[in-house]
Coordinates of C-alpha atoms in Angstrom, one line a residue:
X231 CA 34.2 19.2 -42.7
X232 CA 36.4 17.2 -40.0
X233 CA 36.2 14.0 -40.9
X234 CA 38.2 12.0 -38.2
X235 CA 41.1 12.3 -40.0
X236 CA 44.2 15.0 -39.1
X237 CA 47.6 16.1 -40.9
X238 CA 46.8 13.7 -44.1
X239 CA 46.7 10.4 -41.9
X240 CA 43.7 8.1 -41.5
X241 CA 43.0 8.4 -37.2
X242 CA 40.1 6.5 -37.5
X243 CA 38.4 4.7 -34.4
X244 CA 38.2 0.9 -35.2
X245 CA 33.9 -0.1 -36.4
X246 CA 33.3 -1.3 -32.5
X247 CA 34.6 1.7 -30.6
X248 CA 31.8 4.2 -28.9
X249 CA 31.7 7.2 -27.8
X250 CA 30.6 8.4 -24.2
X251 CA 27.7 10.2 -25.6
X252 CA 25.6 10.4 -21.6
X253 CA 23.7 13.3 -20.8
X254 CA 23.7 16.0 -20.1
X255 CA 25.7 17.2 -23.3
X256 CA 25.0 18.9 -26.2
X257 CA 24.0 22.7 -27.0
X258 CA 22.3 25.4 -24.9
X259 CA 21.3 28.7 -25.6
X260 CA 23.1 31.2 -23.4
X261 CA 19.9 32.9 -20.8
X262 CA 22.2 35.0 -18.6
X263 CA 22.7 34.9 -15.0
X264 CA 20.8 33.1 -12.8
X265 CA 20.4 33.4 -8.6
X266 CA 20.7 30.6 -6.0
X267 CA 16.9 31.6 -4.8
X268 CA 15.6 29.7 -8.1
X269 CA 13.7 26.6 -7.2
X270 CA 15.6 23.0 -8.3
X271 CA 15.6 19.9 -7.2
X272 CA 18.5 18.2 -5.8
X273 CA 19.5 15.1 -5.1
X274 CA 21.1 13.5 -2.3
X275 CA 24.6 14.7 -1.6
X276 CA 26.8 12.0 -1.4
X277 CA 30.5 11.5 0.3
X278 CA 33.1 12.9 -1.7
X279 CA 35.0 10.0 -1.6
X280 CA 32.1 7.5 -2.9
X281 CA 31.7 9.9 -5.6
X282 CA 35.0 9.6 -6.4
X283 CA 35.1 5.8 -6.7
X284 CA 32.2 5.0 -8.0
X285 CA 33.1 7.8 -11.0
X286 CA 36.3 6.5 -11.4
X287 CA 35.0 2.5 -11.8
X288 CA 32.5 3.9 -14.2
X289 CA 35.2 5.6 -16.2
X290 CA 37.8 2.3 -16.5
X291 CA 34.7 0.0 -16.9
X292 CA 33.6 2.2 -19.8
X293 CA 37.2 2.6 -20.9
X294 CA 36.8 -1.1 -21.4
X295 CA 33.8 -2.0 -23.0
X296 CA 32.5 1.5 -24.7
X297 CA 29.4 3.2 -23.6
X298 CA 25.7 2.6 -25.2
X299 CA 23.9 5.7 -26.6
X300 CA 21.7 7.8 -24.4
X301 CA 23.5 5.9 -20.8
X302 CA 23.5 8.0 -17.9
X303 CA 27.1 8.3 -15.6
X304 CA 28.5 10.7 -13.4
X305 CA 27.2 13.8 -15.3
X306 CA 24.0 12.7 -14.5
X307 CA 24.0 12.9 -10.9
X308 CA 27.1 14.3 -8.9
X309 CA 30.2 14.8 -11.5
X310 CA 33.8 13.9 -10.5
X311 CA 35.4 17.2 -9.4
X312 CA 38.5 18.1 -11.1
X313 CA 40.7 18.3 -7.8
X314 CA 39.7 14.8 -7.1
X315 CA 40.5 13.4 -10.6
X316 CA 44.0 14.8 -9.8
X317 CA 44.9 13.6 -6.5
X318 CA 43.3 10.3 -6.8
X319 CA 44.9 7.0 -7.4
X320 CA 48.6 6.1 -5.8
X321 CA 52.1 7.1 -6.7
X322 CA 53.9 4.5 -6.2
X323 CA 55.9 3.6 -9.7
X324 CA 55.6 6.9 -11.1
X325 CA 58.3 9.7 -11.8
X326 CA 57.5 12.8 -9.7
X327 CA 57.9 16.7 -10.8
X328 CA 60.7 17.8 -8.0
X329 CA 63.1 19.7 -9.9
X330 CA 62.6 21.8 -13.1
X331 CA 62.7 19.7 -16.4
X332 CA 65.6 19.8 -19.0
X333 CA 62.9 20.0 -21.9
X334 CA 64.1 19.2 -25.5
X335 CA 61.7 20.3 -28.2
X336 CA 60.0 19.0 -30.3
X337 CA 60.9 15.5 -28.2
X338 CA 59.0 17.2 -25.1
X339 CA 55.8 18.2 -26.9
X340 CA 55.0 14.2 -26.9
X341 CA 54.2 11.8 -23.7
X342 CA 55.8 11.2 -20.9
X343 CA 54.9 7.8 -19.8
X344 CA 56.4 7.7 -16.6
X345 CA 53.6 10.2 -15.3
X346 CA 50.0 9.6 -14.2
X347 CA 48.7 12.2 -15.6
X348 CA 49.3 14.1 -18.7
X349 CA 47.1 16.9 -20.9
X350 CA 47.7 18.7 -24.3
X351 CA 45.1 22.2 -24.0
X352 CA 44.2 24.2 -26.8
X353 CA 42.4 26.9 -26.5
X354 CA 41.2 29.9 -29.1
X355 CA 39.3 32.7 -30.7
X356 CA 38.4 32.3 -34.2
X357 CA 36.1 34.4 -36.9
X358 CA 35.0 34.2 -40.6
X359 CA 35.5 37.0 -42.6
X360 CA 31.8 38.1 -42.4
X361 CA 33.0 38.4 -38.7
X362 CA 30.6 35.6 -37.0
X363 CA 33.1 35.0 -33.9
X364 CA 33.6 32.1 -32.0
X365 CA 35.6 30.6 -29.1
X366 CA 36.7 26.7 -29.4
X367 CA 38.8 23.9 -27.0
X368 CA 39.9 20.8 -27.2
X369 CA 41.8 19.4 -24.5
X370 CA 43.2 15.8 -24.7
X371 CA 43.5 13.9 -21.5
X372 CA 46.2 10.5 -20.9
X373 CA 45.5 9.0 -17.4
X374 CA 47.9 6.3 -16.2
X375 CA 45.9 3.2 -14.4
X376 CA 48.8 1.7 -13.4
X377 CA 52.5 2.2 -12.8
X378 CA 55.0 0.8 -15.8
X379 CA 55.2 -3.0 -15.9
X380 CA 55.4 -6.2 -17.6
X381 CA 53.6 -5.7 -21.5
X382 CA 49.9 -7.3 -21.2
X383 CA 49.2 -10.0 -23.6
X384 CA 45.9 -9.4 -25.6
X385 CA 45.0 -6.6 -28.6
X386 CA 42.6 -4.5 -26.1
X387 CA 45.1 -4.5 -23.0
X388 CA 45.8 -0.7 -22.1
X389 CA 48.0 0.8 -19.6
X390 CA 46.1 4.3 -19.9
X391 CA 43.0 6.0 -20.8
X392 CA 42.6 8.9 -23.0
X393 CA 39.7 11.4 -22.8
X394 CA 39.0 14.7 -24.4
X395 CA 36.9 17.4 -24.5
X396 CA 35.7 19.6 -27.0
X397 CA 33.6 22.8 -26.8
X398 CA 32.4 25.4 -29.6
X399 CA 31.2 29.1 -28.5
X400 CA 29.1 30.7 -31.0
X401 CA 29.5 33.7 -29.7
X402 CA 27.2 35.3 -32.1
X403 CA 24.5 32.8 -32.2
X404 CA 24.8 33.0 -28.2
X405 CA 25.0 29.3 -28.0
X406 CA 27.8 26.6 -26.2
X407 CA 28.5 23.2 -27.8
X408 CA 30.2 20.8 -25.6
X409 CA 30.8 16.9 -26.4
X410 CA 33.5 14.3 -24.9
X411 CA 35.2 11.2 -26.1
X412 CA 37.0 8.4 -23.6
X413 CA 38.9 5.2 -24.6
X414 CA 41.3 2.6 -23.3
X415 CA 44.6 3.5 -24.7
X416 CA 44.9 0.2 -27.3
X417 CA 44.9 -0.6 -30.5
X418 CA 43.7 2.1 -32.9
X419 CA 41.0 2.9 -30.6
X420 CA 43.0 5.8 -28.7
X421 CA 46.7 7.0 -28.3
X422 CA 49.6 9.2 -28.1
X423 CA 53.0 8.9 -30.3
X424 CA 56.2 11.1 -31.2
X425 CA 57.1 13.1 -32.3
X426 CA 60.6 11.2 -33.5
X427 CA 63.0 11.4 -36.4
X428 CA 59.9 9.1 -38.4
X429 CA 56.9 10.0 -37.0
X430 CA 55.3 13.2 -36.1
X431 CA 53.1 13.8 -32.7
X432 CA 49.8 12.0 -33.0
X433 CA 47.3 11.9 -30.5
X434 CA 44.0 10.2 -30.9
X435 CA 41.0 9.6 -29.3
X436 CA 38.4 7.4 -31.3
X437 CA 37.3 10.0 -34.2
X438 CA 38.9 13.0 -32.7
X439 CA 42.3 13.5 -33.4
X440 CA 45.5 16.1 -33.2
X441 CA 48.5 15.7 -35.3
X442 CA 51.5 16.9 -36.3
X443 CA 51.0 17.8 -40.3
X444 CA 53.8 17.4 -43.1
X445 CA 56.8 19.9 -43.3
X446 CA 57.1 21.0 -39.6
X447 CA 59.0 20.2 -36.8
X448 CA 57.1 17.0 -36.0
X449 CA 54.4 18.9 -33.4
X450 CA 53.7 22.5 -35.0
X451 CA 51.6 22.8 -37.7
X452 CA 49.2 20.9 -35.4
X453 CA 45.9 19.8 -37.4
X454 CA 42.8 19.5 -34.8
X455 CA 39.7 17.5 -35.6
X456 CA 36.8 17.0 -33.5
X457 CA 33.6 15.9 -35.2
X458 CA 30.6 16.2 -32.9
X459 CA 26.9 16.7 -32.2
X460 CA 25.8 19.7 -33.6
X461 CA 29.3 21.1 -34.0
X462 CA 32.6 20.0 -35.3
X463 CA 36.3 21.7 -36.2
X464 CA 39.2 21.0 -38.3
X465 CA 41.9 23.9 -37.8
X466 CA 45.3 24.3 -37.8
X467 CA 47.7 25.7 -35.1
X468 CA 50.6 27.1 -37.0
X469 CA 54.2 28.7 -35.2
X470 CA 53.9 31.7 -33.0
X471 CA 55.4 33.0 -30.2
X472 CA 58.0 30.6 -28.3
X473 CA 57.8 28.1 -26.0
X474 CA 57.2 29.8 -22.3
X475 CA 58.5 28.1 -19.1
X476 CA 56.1 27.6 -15.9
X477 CA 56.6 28.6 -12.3
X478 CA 60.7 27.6 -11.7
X479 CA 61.8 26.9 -15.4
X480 CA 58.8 24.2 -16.3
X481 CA 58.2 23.0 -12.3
X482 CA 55.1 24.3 -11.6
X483 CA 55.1 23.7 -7.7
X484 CA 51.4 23.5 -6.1
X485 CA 52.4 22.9 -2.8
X486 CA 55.0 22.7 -0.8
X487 CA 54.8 18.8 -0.3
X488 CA 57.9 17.5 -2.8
X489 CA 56.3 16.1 -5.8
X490 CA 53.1 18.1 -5.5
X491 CA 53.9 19.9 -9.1
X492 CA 53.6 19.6 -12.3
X493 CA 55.8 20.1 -15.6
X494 CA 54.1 23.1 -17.2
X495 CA 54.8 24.9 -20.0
X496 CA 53.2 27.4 -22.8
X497 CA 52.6 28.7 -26.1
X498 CA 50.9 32.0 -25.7
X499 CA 50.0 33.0 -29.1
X500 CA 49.7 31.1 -32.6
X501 CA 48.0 31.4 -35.3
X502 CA 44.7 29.6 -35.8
X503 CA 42.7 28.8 -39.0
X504 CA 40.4 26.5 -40.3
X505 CA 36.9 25.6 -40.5
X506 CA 34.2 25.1 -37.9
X507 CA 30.6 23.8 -38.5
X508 CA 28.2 25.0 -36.2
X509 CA 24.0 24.1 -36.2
X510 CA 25.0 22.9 -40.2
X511 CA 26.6 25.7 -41.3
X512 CA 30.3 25.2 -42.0
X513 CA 32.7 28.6 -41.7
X514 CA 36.2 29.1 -42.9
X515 CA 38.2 30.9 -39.9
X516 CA 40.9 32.6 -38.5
X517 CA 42.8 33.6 -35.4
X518 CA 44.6 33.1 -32.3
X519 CA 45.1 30.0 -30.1
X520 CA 46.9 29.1 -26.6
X521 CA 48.4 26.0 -25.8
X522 CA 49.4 24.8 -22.8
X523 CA 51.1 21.4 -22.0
X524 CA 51.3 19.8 -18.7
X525 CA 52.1 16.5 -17.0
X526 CA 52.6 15.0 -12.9
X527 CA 52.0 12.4 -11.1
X528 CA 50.5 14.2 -8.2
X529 CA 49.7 17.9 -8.5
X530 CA 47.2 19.2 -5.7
X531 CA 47.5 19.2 -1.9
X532 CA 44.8 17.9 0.8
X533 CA 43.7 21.1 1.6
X534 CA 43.0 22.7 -2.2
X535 CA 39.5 22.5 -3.5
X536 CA 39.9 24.0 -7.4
X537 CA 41.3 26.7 -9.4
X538 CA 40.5 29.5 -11.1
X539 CA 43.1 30.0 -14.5
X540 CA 43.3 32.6 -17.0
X541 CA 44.9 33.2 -20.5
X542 CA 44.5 36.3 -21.5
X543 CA 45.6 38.2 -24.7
X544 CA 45.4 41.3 -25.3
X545 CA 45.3 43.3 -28.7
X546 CA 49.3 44.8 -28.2
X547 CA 50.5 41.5 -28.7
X548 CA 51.2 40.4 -24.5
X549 CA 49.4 37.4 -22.7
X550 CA 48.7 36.8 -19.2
X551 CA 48.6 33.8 -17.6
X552 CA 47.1 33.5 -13.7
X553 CA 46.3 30.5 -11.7
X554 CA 44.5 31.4 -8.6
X555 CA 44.3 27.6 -6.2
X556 CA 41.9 27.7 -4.3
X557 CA 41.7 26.3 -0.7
X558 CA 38.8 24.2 1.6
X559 CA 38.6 27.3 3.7
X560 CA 37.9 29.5 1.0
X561 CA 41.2 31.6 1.3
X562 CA 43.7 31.5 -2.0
X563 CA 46.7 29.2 -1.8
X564 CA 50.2 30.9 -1.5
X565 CA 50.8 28.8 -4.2
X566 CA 49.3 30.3 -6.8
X567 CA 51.2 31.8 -10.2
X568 CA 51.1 33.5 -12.5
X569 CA 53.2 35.0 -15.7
X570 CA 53.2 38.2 -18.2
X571 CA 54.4 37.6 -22.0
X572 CA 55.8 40.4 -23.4
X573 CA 55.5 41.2 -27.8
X574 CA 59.1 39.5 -27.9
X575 CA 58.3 36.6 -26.0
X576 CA 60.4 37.7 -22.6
X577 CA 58.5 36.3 -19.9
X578 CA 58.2 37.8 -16.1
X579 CA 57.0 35.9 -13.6
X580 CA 53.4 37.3 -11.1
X581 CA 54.0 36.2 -7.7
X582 CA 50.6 36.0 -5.3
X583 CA 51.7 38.7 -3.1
X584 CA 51.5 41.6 -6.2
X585 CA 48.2 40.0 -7.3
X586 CA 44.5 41.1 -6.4
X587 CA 41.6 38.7 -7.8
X588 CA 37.9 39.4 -7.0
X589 CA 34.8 37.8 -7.6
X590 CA 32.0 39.9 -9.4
X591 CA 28.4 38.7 -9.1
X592 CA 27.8 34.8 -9.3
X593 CA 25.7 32.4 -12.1
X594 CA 24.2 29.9 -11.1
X595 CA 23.7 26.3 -13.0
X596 CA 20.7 25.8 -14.2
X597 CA 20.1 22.2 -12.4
X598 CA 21.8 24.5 -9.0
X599 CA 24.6 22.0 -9.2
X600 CA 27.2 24.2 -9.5
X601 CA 28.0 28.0 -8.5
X602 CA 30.5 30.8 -10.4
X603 CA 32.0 33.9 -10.2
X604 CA 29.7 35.6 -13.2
X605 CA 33.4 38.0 -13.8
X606 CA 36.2 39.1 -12.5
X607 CA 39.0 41.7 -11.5
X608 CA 42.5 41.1 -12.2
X609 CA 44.7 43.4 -11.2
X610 CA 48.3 43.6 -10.4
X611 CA 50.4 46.1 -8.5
X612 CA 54.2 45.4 -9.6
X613 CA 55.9 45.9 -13.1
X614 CA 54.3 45.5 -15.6
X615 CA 51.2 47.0 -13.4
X616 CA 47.3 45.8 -14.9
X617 CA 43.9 46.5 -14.0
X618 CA 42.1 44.2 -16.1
X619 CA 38.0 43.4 -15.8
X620 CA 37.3 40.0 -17.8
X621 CA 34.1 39.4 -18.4
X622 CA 32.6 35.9 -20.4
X623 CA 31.2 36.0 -23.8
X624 CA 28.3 33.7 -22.8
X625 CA 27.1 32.7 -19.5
X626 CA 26.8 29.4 -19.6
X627 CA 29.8 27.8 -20.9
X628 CA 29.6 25.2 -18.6
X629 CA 30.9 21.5 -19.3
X630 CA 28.9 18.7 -17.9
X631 CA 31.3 15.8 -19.0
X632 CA 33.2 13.0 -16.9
X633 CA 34.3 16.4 -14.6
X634 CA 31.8 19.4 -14.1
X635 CA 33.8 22.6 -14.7
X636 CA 33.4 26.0 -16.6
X637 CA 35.6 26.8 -19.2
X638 CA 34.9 29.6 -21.8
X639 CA 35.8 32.7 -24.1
X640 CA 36.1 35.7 -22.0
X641 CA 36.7 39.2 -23.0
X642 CA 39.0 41.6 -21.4
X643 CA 39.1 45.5 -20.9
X644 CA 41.4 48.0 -18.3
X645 CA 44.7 49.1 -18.5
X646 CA 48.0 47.4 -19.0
X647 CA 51.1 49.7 -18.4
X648 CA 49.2 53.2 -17.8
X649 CA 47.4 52.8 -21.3
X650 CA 43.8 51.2 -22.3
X651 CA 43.7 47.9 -22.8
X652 CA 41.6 45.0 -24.4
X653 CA 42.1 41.7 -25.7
X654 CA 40.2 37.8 -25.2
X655 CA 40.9 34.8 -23.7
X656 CA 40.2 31.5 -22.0
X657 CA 38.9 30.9 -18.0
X658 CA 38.7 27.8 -16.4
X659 CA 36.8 27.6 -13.2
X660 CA 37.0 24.3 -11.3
X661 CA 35.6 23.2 -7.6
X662 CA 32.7 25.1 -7.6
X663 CA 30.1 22.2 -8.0
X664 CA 27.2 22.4 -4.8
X665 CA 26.8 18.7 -4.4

């Protein structure tokens, strides 16, 4: 099946790259909801901001000289939280999001170096023609260490990391794959080209790869390939829908400090296909994916603790998209967004104030180190007008890599418009970790 290669081109990690193979990873049979009242151990809390470093040295010094099979790191004990990982580090030297982007495509579906951060996010719902369904990710990570300067001498010397993270629902087998990969940015170990006039967009992460493939525009077709423990994919991501513009045409503001924001933009439906090899069995498949591109320097304020974001599709042919951030206090930041994709592509833009999200129930990790909404409510009172109850697939579709989040297939039933509705999608539920 995948092979480490993408689009026709050998991405290959060179014979002494590793991959960040620490536990806990792997597979795990969905068992429902569980309750805080179950007994666990725990460890220690410690600060948030020893956590921090100490995860973030682990990450560069790994970045640096690969990771031995079976080591332990911050999965093991308390994870880097998402929030921190993006409002850690300093700003000085790099470009800030303060006014929307003039984005040329394809140039703009490539890096922008002049950031810290930076993430390519595919999500999707797949099946075989027998109809065994399943859900897959892979989201590709470049984090700046330092600001631009004078080229380092030396074949390993990096600017940036790349990480990624994959993730396989079986829906029908009621089981969640979940692996990672992390390098320094050098080499042919990891990185992230084009697309240009002679090259199409390549990103790489040791033997994980996504590519542009021959005869498109340099990013779409896009050929995905992540080999892994007990799972792996190779699919394409074809043309769909259009390109849709975040929050003020791209600037996706998260506060209302200047430069707190991100470049943010969308492709809400495209056509997925390709095979996935789950437990040893490989299946040819067929779909829908999401894409979602973003880039800042700094994009959360002091006060916001995680986020709660949806992409929904539903069977007519329009998406959803809602970010709920999430604040210390527990109330939702004003700055949350949102946007509704219409059959043609027209976009219309959810503001906060039309929007009611609820909790429903709560699962529990099963080490009690983290706690989620089990569902939710989505509902919004303006035009277009939704009541929509998403509900996941699987319980536990919880990623345990260098960040602890929950990210998963959901399914989604209401009304849209006066009429039933019911479609799929993607959640992403940060900040919720208990230690």
């Amino acid at each position: 099946m995948a092979s480490g290669r993408a689009g026709g081109q050998g991405l290959r990690a060179g014979a002494d790259a590793r991959r960040w193979v620490g536990a806990p990873r792997g597979t795990r049979c969905d068992s429902g909801p569980r309750t805080s009242g179950d007994t666990r151990q725990r460890r220690a809390k410690a600060p948030a901001r020893d956590r921090l470093a100490a995860a973030w040295a682990l990450v560069v010094a790994l970045a640096a000289c690969g990771r031995p099979e079976g080591a332990g790191g911050p999965a093991d004990g308390a994870a880097l939280r998402v929030a921190d990982a993006l409002a850690a580090g300093p700003v000085e030297g790099f470009e800030r999001a303060v006014a929307p982007p003039q984005l040329v495509f394809p140039r703009d579906h490539g890096p922008h170096p002049g950031f810290r951060t930076e993430w390519w996010y595919v999500t999707g719902h797949v099946a075989s023609a027998a109809g065994r369904r399943f859900g897959g990710q892979l989201a590709v990570f470049r984090q700046a260490l330092a600001a631009r300067g004078p080229p380092r001498a030396g074949a390993l010397a990096a600017r940036d990391m790349v990480f990624a993270h994959a993730a396989l629902a079986d829906l029908d087998g009621k089981r969640f794959h979940f692996d990672e990969r992390i390098s320094r940015a050098a080499g042919d170990l990891a990185f992230v080209r084009g697309p240009a006039a002679d090259q199409p967009f390549a990103v790489q992460c040791l033997d994980w790869s996504a590519v542009g493939a021959p005869g498109g525009d340099g990013f779409l077709p896009l050929r995905l390939a992540a080999p892994a423990r007990g799972f792996a994919f190779d699919l394409e991501l074809s043309p769909g829908k259009p390109v849709v513009l975040q929050g003020e045409a791209g600037l996706s503001r998260k506060s209302g400090e200047p430069g707190n924001a991100s470049h943010y933009y969308s492709l809400t439906r495209l056509p997925l296909a390709g095979r996935v090899t789950c437990d040893g069995e490989v299946h040819d498949v067929r779909g829908e994916g999401w894409l979602d591109r973003e880039w800042s320097t700094s994009a959360l304020g002091a006060e916001q603790v995680g986020w709660d974001w949806f992409s929904l599709q539903l069977d007519g042919g329009v998406e959803v998209m809602w970010y709920q951030l999430r604040r210390r206090d527990g109330g939702r930041d004003p700055w949350s967004r949102g946007v509704v994709v219409g059959r043609g592509g027209a976009a219309t833009r959810l503001e906060p104030a039309a929007i009611e999200l609820l909790p429903e129930g709560e699962w529990t990790a099963a080490d009690g180190g983290a706690r989620y909404p089990a569902r939710w409510r989505l509902r919004h009172r303006g035009e277009p007008a939704f009541d929509l109850a998403v509900a996941p697939l699987l319980a536990d579709q919880e990623l345990r890599v260098i960040v602890r989040y929950w990210e998963g297939a959901v399914g989604v039933d209401g009304t849209f418009a006066g009429k039933p509705a019911r479609g799929r999608g993607y959640l992403e539920m940060t900040g919720y970790t208990t230690r």
